[in-house]
Amino acid sequence: MASSSDSTIMTSKVVSPASEDKAIRIERANEYPHEVWFFLACLIALVAVFRLLSFVCSKMFTRNSLSSQDSEKGASHSKAVVNIRNLPLALINLYRVVAFRFTLDFGSYSLNLAEVVLTMMYMAALFTWTFINTTNVSGGKFDVSYWSNRAGVLIASQIPLITALGTRNNIISFITGVSYENLNFLHRMAARVVFVLVWAHAGAKIAPGLEATDLKEAWLRCGILAAASLTSLCIISLRPVRARAYEFFFYTHLVLVLLVLVGAYRHTENFSPLVFSYQTYIWPSFIIWGIDRIIRVIRLVAFNHTYFGFDSGAGKALDATTELLTPKCVRLTLKRPPHFKWSPGQVAYLITPGVSSLPFESHPFTIASYDSHMSLKEITSSAASTDSDSNTTPTVSYWKELVFLINVQEGFTKRLADIAARKGSVKVYLDGPYGATHNLNTYDTNVFIAGGTGVSHTLPLLLDTIEGVRSGKSICKRVTFIWCIRDPRNITWISSVLAQALSITPDSLKVAVRIYVTGSSISNSPDVPALGYESPEATPSISSVEVDSSHTPVFEKAQETLPIKNQDNVLVDNPMSLSAFVNLPSVTMRQGRPSLTNLLKEEAEETRGGSMCVAVCGSRSIASAVRKGLQFPVSGPLTVLRGGANVSLHVESFGYA
Ligand SMILES: Cc1cc2nc3c(=O)[nH]c(=O)nc-3n(C[C@H](O)[C@H](O)[C@H](O)COP(=O)(O)OP(=O)(O)OC[C@H]3O[C@@H](n4cnc5c(N)ncnc54)[C@H](O)[C@@H]3O)c2cc1C
Ligand SMILES: NC(=O)c1ccc[n+]([C@@H]2O[C@H](COP(=O)([O-])OP(=O)(O)OC[C@H]3O[C@@H](n4cnc5c(N)ncnc54)[C@H](OP(=O)(O)O)[C@@H]3O)[C@@H](O)[C@H]2O)c1
């Protein structure tokens, strides 16, 4: 809240200390935001370079190391000699472990070290540039007139950054390759740091006392409006609010952001230094926001144009079908719109006016299917597809159409489940795809780990790997697909597609599917006798029993007894299909949670001398268990120097807010 007279540099030859102070203040208030931006631009460039270097080195050195280590295969890490040529790879692994796999937990918040360091650096940068060089010409230190207005200018300068970090289509994501969901953390973090600065700026003005007449000034009232709106924004963006009342958060956020921007624009209008108007920091946010919306609208129209056409028949054919697979899971299958392409693990927002209760409501879901280049004949020309049990249409749709596995919650998803119970169809507009893409073709081993509906992320990665090996693009030799579920009935979500995928897997690729059923109370469910699930009494230890799929009592009985529809009117896969699936040699089932640390250690040892990619999607708990499993010594520098696996980790875990 600089006074308007601050903007005029005195030109008198005899310069008083007060006017000298003013000239210095203005010069620094103009200059420092540019320096902050230079610093941030370097940081963004550094992240981009790091990611690129990590990718390139990983590819180069893994190949080198693979050839040099082949002869050492079978030797244990502790005995293997240190190979100095692996040093770059060891350093990259050290950086990955330290930056991304160690976390600091504060209540329900969990930040990895990279996020902590970025937050600290951002905070340090803004506060340093606010409070340095605040000694006035008379020697008074921390002169409030030096830093309070400068804080205001620095706040304004950060608004475009915060806006960009919060949009789905943004340039920072494009440059750094960091997905917009991950940048969303930085969006909130930057807004919270700026919030503190806003109160430093406002507090410096309020502390000496505001006159009632001051409030008659429109620019001041607008500043207060912007500060109050930002404060409310920071409160409603806290996780408990977002988790409990997402729609409330969403609409309030929209209104409050508008108030912040309009308030800040009018507030800064009052200050026009000779060379630069501070409003120049505010209006780009409208453009950044507008570009994001325009891209979204263009995509919406491009991918859903048949809905907007005159041929109502064609539009209807695009309606999504819904099935209630289990009481807590809806499968939504949508004919792939022309030109819609996606990569494994990407997300699409579903806009479903017939199901939503509010306008502009859109919900993100991971695309559980794979954008395959194989022909229908190639996908189905396998032994599995000739079985009488194969349910060809839903299975093939996992390679050709858009499939979503939707966990039933309380709002939109519950209404969708009601429609799915009637096998209804719904009109869906697609916005997407969003999210980072992963190239898994260059890893020797891929390990995919999912909890519950997190399998929507790992299933397309598995299909991608199989197709990559079939087409000769992927060097992968081993895939381990780990899936933790509470209810054994959940296997029916993907059993057919997994069976089909295994049947077209080339011999050169070894695939192991390991399913862990963790629900202990499930035996009391009315459906369980039909599944033949053993009662806890019959099961010695619920946490450790391993079930060999070829003699699976749980599922043998299911062959004869599993109904097509159970008493909840829930659709279940054909019983033959389920039993055929659990009897496949590549499939094992266990009860209880897996020890992810041991599993990952074993996988890394098997991949010795090669590269291993681990992708995990599920709750925060499962993601954090995988992070822990891939710290030291599994992915430590010494292990890599001795020829251990070069391990990359991708984590997708958004919880529900
Ligand atoms: C990137 C991403 C990918 C996801 N992929 C899947 C998936 O493949 N399968 C799946 O079942 N779920 C997925 N989810 C979660 C899914 O978006 C929410 O469960 C769904 O939007 C809840 O809708 P609801 O109205 O029934 O929720 P409510 O019962 O109202 O709330 C349940 C939870 O969902 C959150 N939520 C509600 N609306 C939204 C929204 N529009 N955007 C984000 N969160 C919301 C709430 O904060 C709350 O924590 C994903 C979420 C994200 C962020
Ligand atoms: N793209 C995405 O980011 C995306 C997509 C889909 C889903 N998701 C997320 O995935 C989660 C899935 O929720 P859900 O309700 O479908 O599944 P769920 O019912 O919560 O089941 C999760 C399974 O994982 C197991 N598990 C949890 N922590 C574990 C650990 N540390 N080690 C081993 N196993 C563990 C659970 O075992 P217990 O029974 O012992 O707890 C349970 O069997 C949600 O948080 C959702 O937001 C994210």
XYZ file of N, CA and C in Angstrom, residues 258-465:
624
model
N -11.554 -14.477 -8.239
C -11.975 -13.307 -9.017
C -11.870 -12.044 -8.152
N -12.297 -12.156 -6.894
C -12.226 -11.000 -5.988
C -10.774 -10.591 -5.733
N -9.891 -11.579 -5.572
C -8.473 -11.270 -5.340
C -7.922 -10.507 -6.546
N -8.208 -11.023 -7.739
C -7.622 -10.420 -8.938
C -8.170 -9.018 -9.187
N -9.493 -8.871 -9.078
C -10.090 -7.550 -9.324
C -9.627 -6.565 -8.241
N -9.631 -7.032 -6.977
C -9.198 -6.177 -5.868
C -7.749 -5.743 -6.046
N -6.886 -6.693 -6.399
C -5.457 -6.375 -6.559
C -5.248 -5.443 -7.751
N -6.034 -5.625 -8.794
C -5.882 -4.781 -9.991
C -6.225 -3.326 -9.666
N -7.335 -3.139 -8.954
C -7.757 -1.773 -8.589
C -6.785 -1.174 -7.569
N -6.274 -2.000 -6.682
C -5.358 -1.531 -5.638
C -4.055 -1.022 -6.268
N -3.537 -1.787 -7.212
C -2.246 -1.408 -7.821
C -2.406 -0.269 -8.828
N -3.659 -0.036 -9.248
C -3.909 1.025 -10.223
C -3.415 2.370 -9.686
N -3.453 2.481 -8.369
C -3.096 3.749 -7.734
C -1.611 4.075 -7.859
N -0.833 3.047 -8.148
C 0.621 3.231 -8.141
C 1.165 3.093 -9.551
N 1.639 4.177 -10.080
C 2.165 4.135 -11.449
C 3.560 4.717 -11.476
N 4.561 3.918 -11.151
C 5.919 4.441 -11.260
C 6.160 4.885 -12.698
N 7.145 5.685 -12.852
C 7.334 6.315 -14.159
C 7.461 5.306 -15.290
N 8.121 4.199 -14.996
C 8.395 3.279 -16.096
C 7.495 2.047 -16.137
N 6.889 1.699 -15.037
C 6.253 0.382 -14.977
C 5.024 0.405 -14.079
N 3.880 -0.010 -14.615
C 2.683 -0.066 -13.780
C 2.594 -1.450 -13.136
N 2.309 -1.462 -11.845
C 2.229 -2.752 -11.148
C 1.040 -3.580 -11.616
N 0.115 -2.947 -12.311
C -1.017 -3.718 -12.853
C -0.544 -4.735 -13.889
N 0.650 -4.467 -14.430
C 1.208 -5.399 -15.417
C 1.412 -6.781 -14.804
N 1.501 -6.839 -13.472
C 1.630 -8.137 -12.820
C 0.277 -8.831 -12.663
N -0.804 -8.054 -12.719
C -2.110 -8.650 -12.397
C -2.835 -9.163 -13.641
N -2.923 -8.310 -14.683
C -3.778 -8.731 -15.804
C -3.323 -10.009 -16.520
N -2.000 -10.366 -16.541
C -1.664 -11.627 -17.224
C -2.389 -12.847 -16.637
N -2.778 -12.752 -15.357
C -3.479 -13.898 -14.758
C -4.786 -14.190 -15.490
N -5.476 -13.106 -15.911
C -6.727 -13.323 -16.642
C -6.427 -14.047 -17.957
N -5.303 -13.691 -18.558
C -4.946 -14.311 -19.840
C -4.570 -15.787 -19.632
N -3.747 -16.033 -18.597
C -3.322 -17.416 -18.314
C -4.558 -18.298 -18.049
N -5.462 -17.760 -17.225
C -6.690 -18.490 -16.886
C -7.537 -18.688 -18.141
N -7.640 -17.613 -18.939
C -8.448 -17.660 -20.163
C -7.904 -18.677 -21.155
N -6.572 -18.705 -21.315
C -5.969 -19.656 -22.272
C -6.282 -21.093 -21.844
N -6.151 -21.338 -20.538
C -6.447 -22.682 -20.036
C -7.887 -23.070 -20.378
N -8.824 -22.117 -20.124
C -10.239 -22.421 -20.392
C -10.477 -22.624 -21.876
N -9.828 -21.780 -22.694
C -10.036 -21.890 -24.146
C -9.547 -23.268 -24.626
N -8.360 -23.686 -24.136
C -7.835 -25.004 -24.542
C -8.820 -26.102 -24.121
N -9.366 -25.933 -22.917
C -10.302 -26.953 -22.439
C -11.564 -26.992 -23.288
N -12.061 -25.799 -23.658
C -13.277 -25.751 -24.481
C -12.994 -26.326 -25.866
N -11.822 -25.971 -26.429
C -11.484 -26.496 -27.763
C -11.434 -28.026 -27.716
N -10.796 -28.546 -26.670
C -10.717 -30.007 -26.538
C -12.108 -30.613 -26.398
N -12.918 -29.948 -25.562
C -14.267 -30.462 -25.321
C -15.038 -30.565 -26.622
N -14.955 -29.489 -27.424
C -15.701 -29.467 -28.677
C -15.087 -30.480 -29.646
N -13.740 -30.504 -29.715
C -13.087 -31.398 -30.667
C -13.403 -32.862 -30.372
N -13.357 -33.235 -29.100
C -13.539 -34.645 -28.776
C -14.999 -35.045 -28.633
N -15.864 -34.078 -28.487
C -17.262 -34.418 -28.261
C -18.147 -33.828 -29.348
N -17.524 -33.508 -30.505
C -18.282 -32.753 -31.508
C -19.494 -33.501 -32.025
N -19.445 -34.827 -32.009
C -20.604 -35.559 -32.524
C -21.856 -35.267 -31.683
N -21.638 -34.945 -30.436
C -22.780 -34.584 -29.588
C -23.424 -33.276 -30.048
N -22.555 -32.411 -30.591
C -23.078 -31.097 -30.965
C -23.612 -31.091 -32.401
N -23.461 -32.234 -33.104
C -23.888 -32.302 -34.502
C -25.396 -32.433 -34.609
N -25.856 -32.545 -35.879
C -27.299 -32.626 -36.101
C -27.790 -34.065 -36.006
N -26.842 -34.993 -36.196
C -27.241 -36.384 -36.203
C -27.376 -36.911 -34.768
N -28.597 -36.897 -34.271
C -28.783 -37.281 -32.879
C -28.446 -38.763 -32.685
N -28.606 -39.546 -33.745
C -28.281 -40.973 -33.647
C -26.826 -41.186 -33.330
N -25.953 -40.435 -34.041
C -24.509 -40.580 -33.824
C -24.145 -40.156 -32.418
N -24.782 -39.074 -31.958
C -24.508 -38.583 -30.602
C -24.850 -39.638 -29.575
N -25.994 -40.266 -29.783
C -26.454 -41.268 -28.823
C -25.466 -42.439 -28.737
N -24.887 -42.772 -29.897
C -23.955 -43.900 -29.922
C -22.745 -43.625 -29.047
N -22.492 -42.360 -28.749
C -21.333 -42.025 -27.915
C -21.636 -42.122 -26.425
N -22.904 -42.293 -26.066
C -23.237 -42.370 -24.646
C -22.462 -43.502 -23.971
N -22.062 -43.237 -22.722
C -21.268 -44.243 -22.005
C -22.182 -45.290 -21.389
N -21.692 -46.524 -21.357
C -22.460 -47.565 -20.668
C -21.904 -47.699 -19.253
N -22.767 -48.061 -18.332
C -22.316 -48.206 -16.942
C -22.653 -49.603 -16.442
N -21.778 -50.144 -15.618
C -22.042 -51.446 -14.989
C -21.601 -51.366 -13.539
N -22.432 -51.888 -12.667
C -22.024 -51.957 -11.263
C -21.312 -53.293 -11.076
N -19.985 -53.265 -11.080
C -19.229 -54.520 -11.038
C -19.307 -55.153 -9.660
N -19.112 -54.321 -8.637
C -19.274 -54.739 -7.241
C -19.973 -53.564 -6.550
N -20.475 -53.724 -5.339
C -21.245 -52.613 -4.749
C -20.467 -51.300 -4.706
N -19.138 -51.362 -4.714
C -18.346 -50.140 -4.587
C -17.620 -49.755 -5.873
N -17.938 -50.414 -6.981
C -17.202 -50.086 -8.209
C -18.094 -50.054 -9.450
N -18.029 -48.936 -10.134
C -18.753 -48.786 -11.399
C -17.736 -48.831 -12.529
N -18.048 -49.602 -13.574
C -17.219 -49.538 -14.782
C -17.982 -48.707 -15.809
N -17.336 -47.650 -16.262
C -17.961 -46.783 -17.261
C -17.168 -46.958 -18.559
N -17.872 -47.367 -19.592
C -17.193 -47.597 -20.878
C -17.746 -46.625 -21.904
N -16.814 -45.973 -22.566
C -17.192 -44.890 -23.476
C -16.533 -45.142 -24.815
N -17.324 -45.042 -25.866
C -16.737 -45.205 -27.203
C -15.698 -44.106 -27.386
N -14.545 -44.498 -27.837
C -13.462 -43.523 -27.932
C -13.812 -42.465 -28.985
N -13.834 -41.190 -28.581
C -14.157 -40.143 -29.551
C -13.090 -40.089 -30.649
N -13.476 -39.708 -31.870
C -12.484 -39.646 -32.943
C -11.322 -38.739 -32.521
N -10.123 -39.081 -32.840
C -8.888 -38.319 -32.575
C -8.458 -38.305 -31.109
N -9.226 -38.914 -30.210
C -8.827 -38.887 -28.794
C -7.728 -39.927 -28.569
N -6.551 -39.447 -28.169
C -5.431 -40.358 -27.899
C -4.978 -40.143 -26.463
N -4.470 -41.166 -25.852
C -3.981 -41.013 -24.490
C -2.832 -41.965 -24.231
N -2.087 -41.701 -23.172
C -0.982 -42.578 -22.776
C -1.367 -43.294 -21.494
N -0.744 -44.450 -21.241
C -1.089 -45.188 -20.026
C -0.885 -44.321 -18.782
N -1.845 -44.360 -17.892
C -1.727 -43.619 -16.639
C -2.314 -42.224 -16.692
N -2.790 -41.811 -17.857
C -3.344 -40.443 -17.923
C -4.782 -40.407 -17.405
N -5.203 -39.183 -17.151
C -6.482 -38.950 -16.484
C -7.397 -38.165 -17.422
N -8.709 -38.395 -17.333
C -9.654 -37.542 -18.070
C -10.703 -37.039 -17.086
N -11.165 -35.826 -17.328
C -12.257 -35.283 -16.510
C -13.569 -35.632 -17.200
N -14.498 -36.182 -16.436
C -15.802 -36.542 -17.000
C -16.819 -35.477 -16.617
N -17.462 -34.922 -17.626
C -18.535 -33.954 -17.380
C -19.822 -34.678 -17.762
N -20.652 -34.891 -16.777
C -21.831 -35.733 -16.972
C -23.071 -34.980 -16.492
N -23.625 -34.108 -17.346
C -24.703 -33.228 -16.878
C -25.893 -33.993 -16.301
N -26.207 -35.172 -16.846
C -27.364 -35.926 -16.356
C -27.150 -36.494 -14.960
N -25.924 -36.536 -14.505
C -25.635 -37.141 -13.195
C -25.221 -36.061 -12.186
N -24.582 -35.020 -12.693
C -24.073 -33.971 -11.793
C -25.219 -33.160 -11.205
N -24.970 -32.636 -10.021
C -26.010 -31.809 -9.408
C -25.714 -30.326 -9.642
N -24.491 -29.994 -10.032
C -24.117 -28.594 -10.191
C -23.567 -28.341 -11.595
N -23.728 -27.112 -12.104
C -23.161 -26.825 -13.421
C -21.629 -26.836 -13.356
N -20.982 -27.101 -14.449
C -19.511 -27.135 -14.587
C -18.859 -28.214 -13.728
N -19.667 -29.142 -13.184
C -19.065 -30.185 -12.341
C -18.290 -31.154 -13.232
N -17.048 -31.414 -12.885
C -16.281 -32.415 -13.640
C -15.449 -33.208 -12.644
N -15.316 -34.485 -12.905
C -14.591 -35.356 -11.965
C -13.452 -36.069 -12.679
N -12.266 -36.072 -12.050
C -11.126 -36.740 -12.697
C -11.119 -38.246 -12.432
N -10.883 -39.005 -13.477
C -10.715 -40.453 -13.328
C -9.597 -40.914 -14.249
N -8.843 -41.889 -13.763
C -7.746 -42.429 -14.572
C -8.319 -43.342 -15.652
N -7.782 -43.227 -16.848
C -8.283 -44.063 -17.950
C -7.715 -45.467 -17.748
N -8.596 -46.414 -17.465
C -8.135 -47.767 -17.113
C -7.818 -48.602 -18.341
N -8.139 -48.084 -19.524
C -7.894 -48.856 -20.748
C -6.634 -48.349 -21.437
N -6.267 -49.040 -22.516
C -5.008 -48.756 -23.198
C -5.277 -48.420 -24.661
N -4.580 -47.396 -25.125
C -4.765 -46.936 -26.504
C -3.887 -47.815 -27.409
N -4.429 -48.969 -27.791
C -3.598 -49.972 -28.470
C -3.491 -49.733 -29.971
N -2.336 -50.148 -30.518
C -2.163 -50.098 -31.970
C -2.430 -51.460 -32.601
N -2.702 -52.441 -31.761
C -2.937 -53.788 -32.302
C -4.324 -53.861 -32.915
N -4.450 -54.768 -33.877
C -5.766 -54.950 -34.497
C -6.618 -55.828 -33.571
N -7.913 -55.774 -33.798
C -8.824 -56.605 -32.995
C -8.438 -58.079 -33.111
N -7.992 -58.428 -34.347
C -7.638 -59.838 -34.589
C -6.453 -60.235 -33.699
N -5.468 -59.338 -33.630
C -4.285 -59.655 -32.816
C -4.662 -59.802 -31.348
N -5.569 -58.936 -30.896
C -5.929 -58.978 -29.470
C -6.701 -60.242 -29.145
N -7.544 -60.653 -30.070
C -8.434 -61.771 -29.744
C -7.978 -63.106 -30.315
N -6.908 -63.091 -31.129
C -6.502 -64.355 -31.748
C -5.643 -65.184 -30.811
N -6.148 -65.396 -29.625
C -5.388 -66.174 -28.649
C -6.275 -67.275 -28.116
N -5.649 -68.181 -27.433
C -6.415 -69.288 -26.870
C -7.521 -68.787 -25.970
N -7.202 -67.760 -25.180
C -8.173 -67.284 -24.194
C -9.449 -66.804 -24.861
N -9.297 -66.168 -26.020
C -10.472 -65.572 -26.631
C -11.402 -66.629 -27.215
N -10.879 -67.841 -27.434
C -11.757 -68.857 -27.986
C -12.504 -69.600 -26.878
N -12.098 -69.360 -25.646
C -12.812 -69.979 -24.527
C -14.260 -69.523 -24.532
N -15.108 -70.398 -24.107
C -16.514 -70.004 -24.045
C -16.725 -68.949 -22.970
N -15.754 -68.854 -22.031
C -15.952 -67.933 -20.908
C -15.602 -66.489 -21.249
N -14.917 -66.280 -22.361
C -14.419 -64.914 -22.542
C -15.536 -63.972 -22.950
N -15.528 -62.876 -22.283
C -16.574 -61.884 -22.479
C -15.988 -60.846 -23.428
N -15.980 -61.134 -24.725
C -15.142 -60.408 -25.671
C -15.353 -58.904 -25.663
N -16.588 -58.456 -25.663
C -16.793 -57.021 -25.826
C -16.156 -56.197 -24.718
N -16.478 -56.473 -23.429
C -15.823 -55.656 -22.401
C -14.316 -55.831 -22.380
N -13.817 -57.025 -22.742
C -12.380 -57.248 -22.705
C -11.685 -56.407 -23.767
N -12.197 -56.467 -24.975
C -11.565 -55.726 -26.062
C -11.627 -54.226 -25.807
N -12.674 -53.783 -25.129
C -12.786 -52.337 -24.898
C -11.600 -51.806 -24.079
N -10.913 -52.662 -23.331
C -9.732 -52.217 -22.580
C -8.560 -51.882 -23.494
N -8.637 -52.301 -24.759
C -7.575 -51.976 -25.726
C -8.017 -50.907 -26.720
N -9.326 -50.752 -26.849
C -9.812 -49.920 -27.950
C -10.671 -48.739 -27.507
N -11.375 -48.865 -26.393
C -12.295 -47.795 -25.981
C -11.804 -47.169 -24.681
N -12.611 -46.272 -24.145
C -12.243 -45.646 -22.871
C -12.993 -46.338 -21.746
N -12.237 -46.852 -20.805
C -12.857 -47.545 -19.672
C -12.398 -46.858 -18.384
N -13.328 -46.635 -17.478
C -12.998 -46.038 -16.174
C -13.512 -46.965 -15.080
N -12.693 -47.163 -14.057
C -13.136 -47.932 -12.887
C -13.364 -46.928 -11.767
N -14.604 -46.816 -11.349
C -14.976 -45.701 -10.463
C -15.407 -46.218 -9.098
N -14.677 -45.754 -8.094
C -14.956 -46.116 -6.715
C -16.188 -45.329 -6.241
N -17.157 -46.005 -5.664
C -18.398 -45.316 -5.291
C -18.210 -44.561 -3.973
N -18.356 -43.238 -4.050
C -18.278 -42.382 -2.851
C -19.683 -41.878 -2.525
N -19.769 -40.630 -2.084
C -21.069 -40.155 -1.604
C -21.838 -39.271 -2.589
N -21.136 -38.626 -3.492
C -21.807 -37.632 -4.338
C -22.080 -38.136 -5.737
N -21.390 -37.535 -6.697
C -21.537 -37.881 -8.111
C -21.432 -39.392 -8.349
N -20.436 -40.001 -7.719
C -20.179 -41.426 -7.973
C -21.324 -42.297 -7.437
N -21.977 -41.827 -6.381
C -23.096 -42.597 -5.825
C -24.287 -42.547 -6.797
N -24.513 -41.346 -7.339
C -25.613 -41.210 -8.306
C -25.325 -42.065 -9.548
N -24.044 -42.109 -9.922
C -23.645 -42.914 -11.074
C -23.875 -44.404 -10.774
N -23.585 -44.797 -9.529
C -23.779 -46.204 -9.146
C -25.257 -46.582 -9.244
N -26.147 -45.632 -8.890
C -27.591 -45.913 -8.991
C -27.979 -46.178 -10.441
N -27.397 -45.398 -11.346
C -27.685 -45.593 -12.775
C -27.085 -46.925 -13.233
N -25.868 -47.200 -12.742
C -25.176 -48.429 -13.156
C -25.935 -49.671 -12.694
N -26.594 -49.575 -11.540
C -27.352 -50.725 -11.035
C -28.454 -51.101 -12.025
N -28.925 -50.094 -12.795
C -29.954 -50.359 -13.821
C -29.312 -50.575 -15.186
N -27.968 -50.614 -15.226
C -27.199 -50.717 -16.476
C -27.569 -49.585 -17.429
N -27.787 -48.404 -16.873
C -28.192 -47.259 -17.684
C -27.030 -46.702 -18.485
N -27.361 -45.850 -19.450
C -26.286 -45.172 -20.186
C -26.336 -43.684 -19.859
N -25.194 -43.032 -19.934
C -25.129 -41.610 -19.583
C -24.357 -40.841 -20.651
N -24.732 -39.579 -20.780
C -24.025 -38.708 -21.720
C -22.781 -38.174 -21.007
N -21.621 -38.403 -21.602
C -20.372 -37.965 -20.960
C -19.587 -37.079 -21.917
N -19.193 -35.902 -21.445
C -18.273 -35.053 -22.201
C -16.892 -35.231 -21.581
N -15.916 -35.403 -22.451
C -14.557 -35.692 -21.960
C -13.684 -34.453 -21.991
N -12.936 -34.223 -20.950
C -11.909 -33.179 -20.965
C -10.588 -33.867 -20.618
N -9.667 -33.832 -21.533
C -8.381 -34.488 -21.260
C -7.727 -34.912 -22.550
N -6.762 -35.788 -22.529
C -6.208 -36.408 -21.334
C -5.193 -35.489 -20.651
N -4.994 -35.705 -19.362
C -4.018 -34.937 -18.585
C -3.068 -35.896 -17.875
N -1.936 -35.326 -17.460
C -0.991 -36.117 -16.669
C 0.226 -36.506 -17.474
N 1.278 -36.830 -16.725
C 2.557 -37.159 -17.361
C 2.460 -38.493 -18.093
N 3.316 -38.653 -19.102
C 3.356 -39.934 -19.806
C 4.651 -40.653 -19.408
N 4.588 -41.949 -19.351
C 5.778 -42.719 -18.968
C 6.215 -43.587 -20.139
N 7.506 -43.562 -20.417
C 8.021 -44.487 -21.425
C 8.660 -45.668 -20.700
N 7.976 -46.792 -20.742
C 8.449 -47.967 -19.987
C 9.248 -48.937 -20.852
N 9.465 -48.534 -22.114
C 10.088 -49.477 -23.055
C 11.543 -49.779 -22.751
N 12.209 -48.913 -21.974
C 13.650 -49.095 -21.807
C 14.020 -49.761 -20.477
N 13.044 -50.263 -19.752
C 13.355 -50.928 -18.479
C 13.378 -52.446 -18.653
N 14.305 -53.087 -17.938
C 14.381 -54.548 -17.991
C 13.261 -55.172 -17.177
N 12.935 -54.502 -16.054
C 11.875 -55.024 -15.182
C 10.878 -53.908 -14.890
N 9.601 -54.232 -14.968
C 8.574 -53.283 -14.537
C 7.798 -53.887 -13.380
N 7.659 -53.104 -12.320
C 6.865 -53.569 -11.179
C 5.709 -52.597 -11.015
N 4.485 -53.110 -11.111
C 3.308 -52.250 -10.978
C 2.580 -52.629 -9.694
N 2.319 -51.621 -8.861
C 1.688 -51.896 -7.568
C 0.453 -51.015 -7.441
N -0.691 -51.639 -7.122
C -1.923 -50.849 -7.006
C -2.701 -51.267 -5.775
N -3.417 -50.305 -5.216
C -4.355 -50.582 -4.130
C -5.742 -50.217 -4.633
N -6.697 -51.137 -4.576
C -8.081 -50.858 -4.982
C -8.178 -50.310 -6.399
N -8.909 -49.175 -6.526
C -9.121 -48.606 -7.869
C -7.840 -48.023 -8.456
N -6.768 -47.992 -7.684
C -5.472 -47.562 -8.218
C -5.043 -48.444 -9.394
N -5.725 -49.590 -9.554
C -5.394 -50.487 -10.662
C -5.723 -49.838 -12.012
N -6.570 -48.816 -12.010
C -6.856 -48.080 -13.264
C -5.572 -47.501 -13.825
N -4.621 -47.221 -12.956
C -3.354 -46.641 -13.397
C -2.396 -47.730 -13.873
N -2.344 -48.856 -13.143
C -1.315 -49.855 -13.451
C -1.731 -50.825 -14.562
N -3.050 -51.030 -14.731
C -3.485 -51.967 -15.782
C -3.032 -51.504 -17.173
N -3.283 -50.232 -17.558
C -2.799 -49.817 -18.887
C -1.280 -49.871 -19.013
N -0.555 -49.699 -17.898
C 0.908 -49.806 -17.967
C 1.311 -51.244 -18.310
N 0.568 -52.205 -17.729
C 0.849 -53.613 -18.030
C 0.554 -53.903 -19.509
N -0.611 -53.426 -19.986
C -0.982 -53.681 -21.385
C 0.032 -53.031 -22.323
N 0.519 -51.868 -21.918
C 1.515 -51.152 -22.729
C 2.812 -51.958 -22.820
N 3.245 -52.507 -21.681
C 4.495 -53.270 -21.669
C 4.366 -54.499 -22.566
